[in-house]
mmCIF file of C-alpha atoms in Angstrom:
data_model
loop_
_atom_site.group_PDB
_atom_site.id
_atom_site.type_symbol
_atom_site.label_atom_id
_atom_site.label_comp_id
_atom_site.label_asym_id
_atom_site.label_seq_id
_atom_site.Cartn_x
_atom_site.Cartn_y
_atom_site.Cartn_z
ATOM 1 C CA UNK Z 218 -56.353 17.727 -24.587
ATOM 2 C CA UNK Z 219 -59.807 15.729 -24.983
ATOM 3 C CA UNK Z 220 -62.643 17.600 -24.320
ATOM 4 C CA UNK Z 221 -66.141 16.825 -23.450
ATOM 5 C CA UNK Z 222 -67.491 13.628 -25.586
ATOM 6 C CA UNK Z 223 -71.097 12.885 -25.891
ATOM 7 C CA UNK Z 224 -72.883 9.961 -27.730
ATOM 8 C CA UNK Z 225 -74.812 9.209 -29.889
ATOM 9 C CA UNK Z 226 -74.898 13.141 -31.800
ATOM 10 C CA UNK Z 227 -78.374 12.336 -32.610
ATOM 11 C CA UNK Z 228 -81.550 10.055 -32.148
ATOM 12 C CA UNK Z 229 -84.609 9.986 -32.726
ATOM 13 C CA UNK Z 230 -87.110 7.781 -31.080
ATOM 14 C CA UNK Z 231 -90.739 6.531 -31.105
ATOM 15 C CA UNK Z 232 -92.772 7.969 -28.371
ATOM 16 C CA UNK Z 233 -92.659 5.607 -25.506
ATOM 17 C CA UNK Z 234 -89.069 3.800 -26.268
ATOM 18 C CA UNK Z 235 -86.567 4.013 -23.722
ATOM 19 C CA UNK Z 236 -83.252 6.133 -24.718
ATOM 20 C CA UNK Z 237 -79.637 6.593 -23.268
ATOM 21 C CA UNK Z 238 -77.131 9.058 -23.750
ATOM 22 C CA UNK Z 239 -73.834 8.879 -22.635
ATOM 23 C CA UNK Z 240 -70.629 11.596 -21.337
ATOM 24 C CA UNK Z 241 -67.370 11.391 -20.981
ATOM 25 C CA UNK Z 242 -66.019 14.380 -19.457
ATOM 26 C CA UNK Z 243 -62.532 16.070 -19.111
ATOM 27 C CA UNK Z 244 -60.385 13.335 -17.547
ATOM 28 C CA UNK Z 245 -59.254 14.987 -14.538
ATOM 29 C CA UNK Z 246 -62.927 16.879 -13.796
ATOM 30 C CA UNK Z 247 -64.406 15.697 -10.588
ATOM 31 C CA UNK Z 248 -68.116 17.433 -11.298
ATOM 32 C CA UNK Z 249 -70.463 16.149 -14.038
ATOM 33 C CA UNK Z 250 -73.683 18.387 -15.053
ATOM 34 C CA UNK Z 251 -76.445 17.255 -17.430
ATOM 35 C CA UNK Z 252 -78.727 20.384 -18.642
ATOM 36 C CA UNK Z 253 -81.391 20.098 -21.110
ATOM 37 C CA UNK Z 254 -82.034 22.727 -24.001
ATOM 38 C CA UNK Z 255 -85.038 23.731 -25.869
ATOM 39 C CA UNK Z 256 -85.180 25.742 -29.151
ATOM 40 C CA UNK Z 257 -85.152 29.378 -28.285
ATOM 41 C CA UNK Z 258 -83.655 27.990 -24.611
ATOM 42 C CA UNK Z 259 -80.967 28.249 -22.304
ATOM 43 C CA UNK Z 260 -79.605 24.870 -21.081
ATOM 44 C CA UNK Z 261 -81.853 24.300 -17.761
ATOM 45 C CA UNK Z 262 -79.859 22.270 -15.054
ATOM 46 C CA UNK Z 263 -81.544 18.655 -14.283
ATOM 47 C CA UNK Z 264 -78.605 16.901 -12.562
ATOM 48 C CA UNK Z 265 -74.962 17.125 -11.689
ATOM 49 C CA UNK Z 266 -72.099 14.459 -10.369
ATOM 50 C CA UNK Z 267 -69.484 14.940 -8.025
ATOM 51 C CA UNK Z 268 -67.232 11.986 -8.672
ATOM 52 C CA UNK Z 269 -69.608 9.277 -8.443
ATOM 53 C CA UNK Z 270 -72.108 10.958 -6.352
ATOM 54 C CA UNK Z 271 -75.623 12.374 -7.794
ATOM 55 C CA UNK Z 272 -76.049 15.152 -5.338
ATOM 56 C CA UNK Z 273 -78.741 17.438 -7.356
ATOM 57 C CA UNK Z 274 -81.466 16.993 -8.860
ATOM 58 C CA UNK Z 275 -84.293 19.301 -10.447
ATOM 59 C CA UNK Z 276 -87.807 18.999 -10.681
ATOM 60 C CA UNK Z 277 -87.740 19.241 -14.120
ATOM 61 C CA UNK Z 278 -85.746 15.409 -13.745
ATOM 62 C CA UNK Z 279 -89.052 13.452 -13.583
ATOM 63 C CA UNK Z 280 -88.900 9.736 -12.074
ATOM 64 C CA UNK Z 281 -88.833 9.214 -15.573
ATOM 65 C CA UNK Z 282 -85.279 9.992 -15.824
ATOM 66 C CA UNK Z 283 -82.453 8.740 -14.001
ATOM 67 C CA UNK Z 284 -78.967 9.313 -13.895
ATOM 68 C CA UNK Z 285 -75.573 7.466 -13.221
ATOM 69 C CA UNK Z 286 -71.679 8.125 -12.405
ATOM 70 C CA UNK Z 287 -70.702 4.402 -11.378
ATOM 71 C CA UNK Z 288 -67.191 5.024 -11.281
ATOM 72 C CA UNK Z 289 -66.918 9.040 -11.075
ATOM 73 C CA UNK Z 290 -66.146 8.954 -15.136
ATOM 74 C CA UNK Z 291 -68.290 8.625 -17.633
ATOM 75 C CA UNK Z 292 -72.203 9.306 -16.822
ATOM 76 C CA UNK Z 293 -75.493 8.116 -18.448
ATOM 77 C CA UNK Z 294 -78.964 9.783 -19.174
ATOM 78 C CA UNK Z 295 -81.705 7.173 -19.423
ATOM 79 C CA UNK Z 296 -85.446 8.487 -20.399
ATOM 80 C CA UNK Z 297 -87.759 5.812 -19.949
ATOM 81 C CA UNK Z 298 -91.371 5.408 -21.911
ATOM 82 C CA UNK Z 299 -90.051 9.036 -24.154
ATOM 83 C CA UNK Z 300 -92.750 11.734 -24.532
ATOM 84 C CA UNK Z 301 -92.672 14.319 -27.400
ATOM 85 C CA UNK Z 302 -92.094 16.539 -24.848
ATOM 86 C CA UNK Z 303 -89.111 15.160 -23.738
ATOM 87 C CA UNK Z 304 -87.279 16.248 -27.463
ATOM 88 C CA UNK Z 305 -84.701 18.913 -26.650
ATOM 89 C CA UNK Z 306 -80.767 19.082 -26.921
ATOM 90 C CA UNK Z 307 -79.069 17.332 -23.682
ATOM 91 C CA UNK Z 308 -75.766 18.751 -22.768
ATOM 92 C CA UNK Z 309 -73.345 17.289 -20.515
ATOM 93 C CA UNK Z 310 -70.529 19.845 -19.535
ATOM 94 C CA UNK Z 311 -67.366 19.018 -17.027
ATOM 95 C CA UNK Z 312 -65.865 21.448 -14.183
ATOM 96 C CA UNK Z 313 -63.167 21.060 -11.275
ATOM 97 C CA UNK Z 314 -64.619 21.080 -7.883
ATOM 98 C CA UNK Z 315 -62.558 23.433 -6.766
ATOM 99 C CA UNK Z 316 -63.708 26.412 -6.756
ATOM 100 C CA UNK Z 317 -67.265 25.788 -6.042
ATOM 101 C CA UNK Z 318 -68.373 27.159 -9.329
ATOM 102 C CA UNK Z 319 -65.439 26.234 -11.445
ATOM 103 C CA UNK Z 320 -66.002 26.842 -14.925
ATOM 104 C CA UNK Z 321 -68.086 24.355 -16.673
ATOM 105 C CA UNK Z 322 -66.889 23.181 -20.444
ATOM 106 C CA UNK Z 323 -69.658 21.271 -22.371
ATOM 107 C CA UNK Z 324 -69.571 18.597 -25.500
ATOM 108 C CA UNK Z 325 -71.808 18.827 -28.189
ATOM 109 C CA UNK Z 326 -74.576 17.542 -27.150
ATOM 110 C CA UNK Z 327 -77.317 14.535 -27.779
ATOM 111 C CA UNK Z 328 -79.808 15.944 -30.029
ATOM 112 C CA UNK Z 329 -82.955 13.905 -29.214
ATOM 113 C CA UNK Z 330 -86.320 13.666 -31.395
ATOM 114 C CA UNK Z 331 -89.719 11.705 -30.483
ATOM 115 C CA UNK Z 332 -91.847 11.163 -32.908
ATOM 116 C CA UNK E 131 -83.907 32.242 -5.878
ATOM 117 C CA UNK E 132 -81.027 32.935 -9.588
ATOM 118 C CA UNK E 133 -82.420 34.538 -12.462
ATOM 119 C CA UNK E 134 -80.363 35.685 -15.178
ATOM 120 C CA UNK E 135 -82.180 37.890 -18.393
ATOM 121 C CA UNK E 136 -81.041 38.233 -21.126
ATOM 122 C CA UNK E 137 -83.604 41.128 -22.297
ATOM 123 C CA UNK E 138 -81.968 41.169 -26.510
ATOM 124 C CA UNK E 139 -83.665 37.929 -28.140
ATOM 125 C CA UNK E 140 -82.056 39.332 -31.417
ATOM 126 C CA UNK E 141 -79.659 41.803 -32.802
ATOM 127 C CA UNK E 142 -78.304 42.875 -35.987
ATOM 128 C CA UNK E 143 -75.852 44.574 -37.217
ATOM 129 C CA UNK E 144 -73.693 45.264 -39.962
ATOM 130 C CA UNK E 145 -69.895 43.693 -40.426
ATOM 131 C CA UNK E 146 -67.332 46.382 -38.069
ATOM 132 C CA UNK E 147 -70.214 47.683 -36.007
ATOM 133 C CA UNK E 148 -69.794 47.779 -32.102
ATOM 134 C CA UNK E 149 -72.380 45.512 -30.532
ATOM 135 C CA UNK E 150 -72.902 45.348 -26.751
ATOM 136 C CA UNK E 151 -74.983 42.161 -25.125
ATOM 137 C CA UNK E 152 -76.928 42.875 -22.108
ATOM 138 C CA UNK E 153 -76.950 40.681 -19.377
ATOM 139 C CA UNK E 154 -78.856 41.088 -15.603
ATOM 140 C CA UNK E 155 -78.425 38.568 -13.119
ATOM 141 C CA UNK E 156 -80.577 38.100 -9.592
ATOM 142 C CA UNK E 157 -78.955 36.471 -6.778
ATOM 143 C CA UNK E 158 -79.326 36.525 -3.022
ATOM 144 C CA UNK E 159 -75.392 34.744 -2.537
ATOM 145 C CA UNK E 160 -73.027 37.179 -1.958
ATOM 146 C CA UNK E 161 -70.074 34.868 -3.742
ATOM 147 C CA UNK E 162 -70.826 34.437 -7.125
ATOM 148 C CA UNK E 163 -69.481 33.387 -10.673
ATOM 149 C CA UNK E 164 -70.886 34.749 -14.202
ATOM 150 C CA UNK E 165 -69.979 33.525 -17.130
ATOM 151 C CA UNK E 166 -70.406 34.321 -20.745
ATOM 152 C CA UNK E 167 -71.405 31.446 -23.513
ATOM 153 C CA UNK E 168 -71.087 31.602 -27.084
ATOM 154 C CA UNK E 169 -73.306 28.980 -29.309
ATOM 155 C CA UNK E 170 -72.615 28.763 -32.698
ATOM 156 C CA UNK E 171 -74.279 27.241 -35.255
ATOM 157 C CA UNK E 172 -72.797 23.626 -34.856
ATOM 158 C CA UNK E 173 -74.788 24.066 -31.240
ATOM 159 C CA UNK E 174 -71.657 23.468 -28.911
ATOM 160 C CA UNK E 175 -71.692 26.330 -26.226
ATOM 161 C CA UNK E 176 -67.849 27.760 -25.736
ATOM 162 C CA UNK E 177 -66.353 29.152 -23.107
ATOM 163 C CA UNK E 178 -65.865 33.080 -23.237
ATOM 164 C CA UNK E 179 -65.078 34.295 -19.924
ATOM 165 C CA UNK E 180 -66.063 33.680 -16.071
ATOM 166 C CA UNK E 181 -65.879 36.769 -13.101
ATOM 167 C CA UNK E 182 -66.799 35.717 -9.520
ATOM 168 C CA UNK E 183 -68.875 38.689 -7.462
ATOM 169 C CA UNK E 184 -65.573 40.487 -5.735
ATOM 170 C CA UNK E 185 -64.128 41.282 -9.019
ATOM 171 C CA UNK E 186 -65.870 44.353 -10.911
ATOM 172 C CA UNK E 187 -62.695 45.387 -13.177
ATOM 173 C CA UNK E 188 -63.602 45.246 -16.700
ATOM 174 C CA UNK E 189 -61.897 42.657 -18.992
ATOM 175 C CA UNK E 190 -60.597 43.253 -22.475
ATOM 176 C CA UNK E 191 -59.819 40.499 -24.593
ATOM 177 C CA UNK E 192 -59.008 41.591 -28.012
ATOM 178 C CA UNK E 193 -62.515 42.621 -29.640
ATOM 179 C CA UNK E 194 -64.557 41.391 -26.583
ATOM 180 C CA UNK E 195 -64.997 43.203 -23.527
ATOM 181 C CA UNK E 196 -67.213 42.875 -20.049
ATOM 182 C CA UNK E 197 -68.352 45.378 -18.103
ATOM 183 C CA UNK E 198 -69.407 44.119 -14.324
ATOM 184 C CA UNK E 199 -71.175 46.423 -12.348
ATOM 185 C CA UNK E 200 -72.555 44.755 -9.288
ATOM 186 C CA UNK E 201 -74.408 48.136 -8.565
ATOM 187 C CA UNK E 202 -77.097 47.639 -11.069
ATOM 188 C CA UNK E 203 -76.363 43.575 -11.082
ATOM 189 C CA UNK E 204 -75.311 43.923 -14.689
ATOM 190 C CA UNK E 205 -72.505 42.000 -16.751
ATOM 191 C CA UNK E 206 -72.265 43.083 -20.343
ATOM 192 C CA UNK E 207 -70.685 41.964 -22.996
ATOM 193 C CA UNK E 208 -69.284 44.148 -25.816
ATOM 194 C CA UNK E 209 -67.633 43.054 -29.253
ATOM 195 C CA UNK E 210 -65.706 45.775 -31.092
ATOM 196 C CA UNK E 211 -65.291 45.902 -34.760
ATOM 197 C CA UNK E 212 -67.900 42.797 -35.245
ATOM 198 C CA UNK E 213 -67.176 39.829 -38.170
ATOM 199 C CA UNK E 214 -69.589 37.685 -39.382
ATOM 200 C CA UNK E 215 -67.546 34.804 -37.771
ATOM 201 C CA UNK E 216 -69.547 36.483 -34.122
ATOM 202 C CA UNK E 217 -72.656 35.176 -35.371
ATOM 203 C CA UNK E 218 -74.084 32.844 -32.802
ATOM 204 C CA UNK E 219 -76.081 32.955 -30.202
ATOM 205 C CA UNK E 220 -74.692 34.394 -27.032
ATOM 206 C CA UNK E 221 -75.567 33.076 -23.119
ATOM 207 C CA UNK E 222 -74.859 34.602 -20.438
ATOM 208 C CA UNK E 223 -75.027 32.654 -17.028
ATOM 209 C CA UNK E 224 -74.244 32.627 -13.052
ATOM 210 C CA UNK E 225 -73.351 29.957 -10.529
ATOM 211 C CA UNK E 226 -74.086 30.607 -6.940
ATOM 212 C CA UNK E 227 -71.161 29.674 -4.602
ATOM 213 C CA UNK E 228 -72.696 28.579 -1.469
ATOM 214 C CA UNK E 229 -76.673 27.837 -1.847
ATOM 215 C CA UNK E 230 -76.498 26.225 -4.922
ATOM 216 C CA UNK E 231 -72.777 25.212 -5.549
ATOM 217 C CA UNK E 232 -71.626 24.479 -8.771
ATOM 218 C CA UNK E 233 -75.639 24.697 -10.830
ATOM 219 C CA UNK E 234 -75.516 26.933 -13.403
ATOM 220 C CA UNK E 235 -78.844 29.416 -14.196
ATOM 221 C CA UNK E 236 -78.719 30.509 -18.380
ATOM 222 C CA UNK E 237 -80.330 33.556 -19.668
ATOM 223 C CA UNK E 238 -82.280 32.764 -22.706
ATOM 224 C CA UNK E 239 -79.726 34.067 -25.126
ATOM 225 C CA UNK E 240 -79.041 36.664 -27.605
ATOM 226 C CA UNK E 241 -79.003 35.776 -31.239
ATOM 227 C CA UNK E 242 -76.597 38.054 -32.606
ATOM 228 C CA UNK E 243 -76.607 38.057 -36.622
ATOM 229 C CA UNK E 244 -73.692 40.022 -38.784
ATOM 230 C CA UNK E 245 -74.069 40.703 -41.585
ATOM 231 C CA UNK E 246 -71.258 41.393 -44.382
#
């Protein structure tokens, strides 16, 4: 049983490069949720999936950010022109959508630096 | 709007001690999910246990234990006989069924130290 798969583990970045992360969730998981942790944090939502459909966003996803499901599998988390403020942890966790708040089960995350 | 505190930022205690994690949870749903997070130090959070809103029986689970009481919006989690293997920080966390399907709202954590 595969579970949640993120990559890369790490990165850092120059401030004002352009980054993606990728997910690959539980195979047979319709919803996909990106959250985004700071130290001393818990994970804040910013966007989830359901197959390939983005159908929440939160403010805290700036137009700086964008997010893709093409095919309802895998999804991607672009940052464009990084900020220092933009280092943080970004988890990507995988649910049913049935029912409405299935559990969620995460990977291990995208640790991401700007220097 | 969901708010979930987690009012512990750190605890400590001493290898076999009972430890109980508070958790408080605001919602205005009346179908809703909590859930209970464990983050170790490799930083992937683990699944420990979800209870939606119409079921307030407490759960044992070998050394952990919940205690949902919807009266005072609480959801507390209990480990008996601690190990040092329970150090991690600890989430709790609650997903509104119908306004905000499927988001999750985190505490801020407990950091829960054992020491040998």
């Amino acid at each position: 049983d595969t579970g949640v798969s993120q990559d890369p583990r790490h990165k850092i970045t120059k401030r004002g490069q352009n980054v993606t992360f990728r997910c690959d969730p539980i195979s047979e998981h319709n919803r996909l949720y990106w959250y985004r942790q700071t130290l001393g944090q818990g994970p804040e939502f910013l966007t989830y999936f359901q197959n390939e459909a983005q159908l929440e966003k939160s403010r805290l996803l700036s137009d700086r950010f964008s997010a893709e499901r093409p095919k309802g599998s895998f999804s991607t988390l672009e940052i464009q022109r990084t900020e220092q403020g933009d280092s943080a942890m970004y988890l990507c966790a995988s649910s049913r959508d049935y029912p409405r708040a299935d559990t969620q089960y995460f990977g291990p995350g995208t640790r991401l630096t700007v220097l | 709007a969901q708010k979930v505190t987690q009012a512990q930022t750190e605890i400590s205690v001493v290898e076999k001690e009972d430890v109980t994690l508070d958790c408080v949870y605001e919602t205005r749903d009346t179908t809703y999910y909590l859930f209970w997070y464990k983050q170790p130090p490799s930083g992937e959070l683990v699944f420990l246990i979800r209870r939606n809103s119409f079921d307030e029986q407490n759960e044992i689970s070998g050394r952990y234990s919940w205690n949902f009481q919807k009266s005072t919006s609480s959801f507390n989690f209990t480990i008996t006989a601690s190990q040092v293997v329970d150090s991690a920080v600890y989430f709790c966390a609650l997903s509104e069924a119908l306004t905000n399907a499927g988001k999750s709202t985190f505490g801020d954590g407990t950091t829960l130290t054992v020491k040998p």
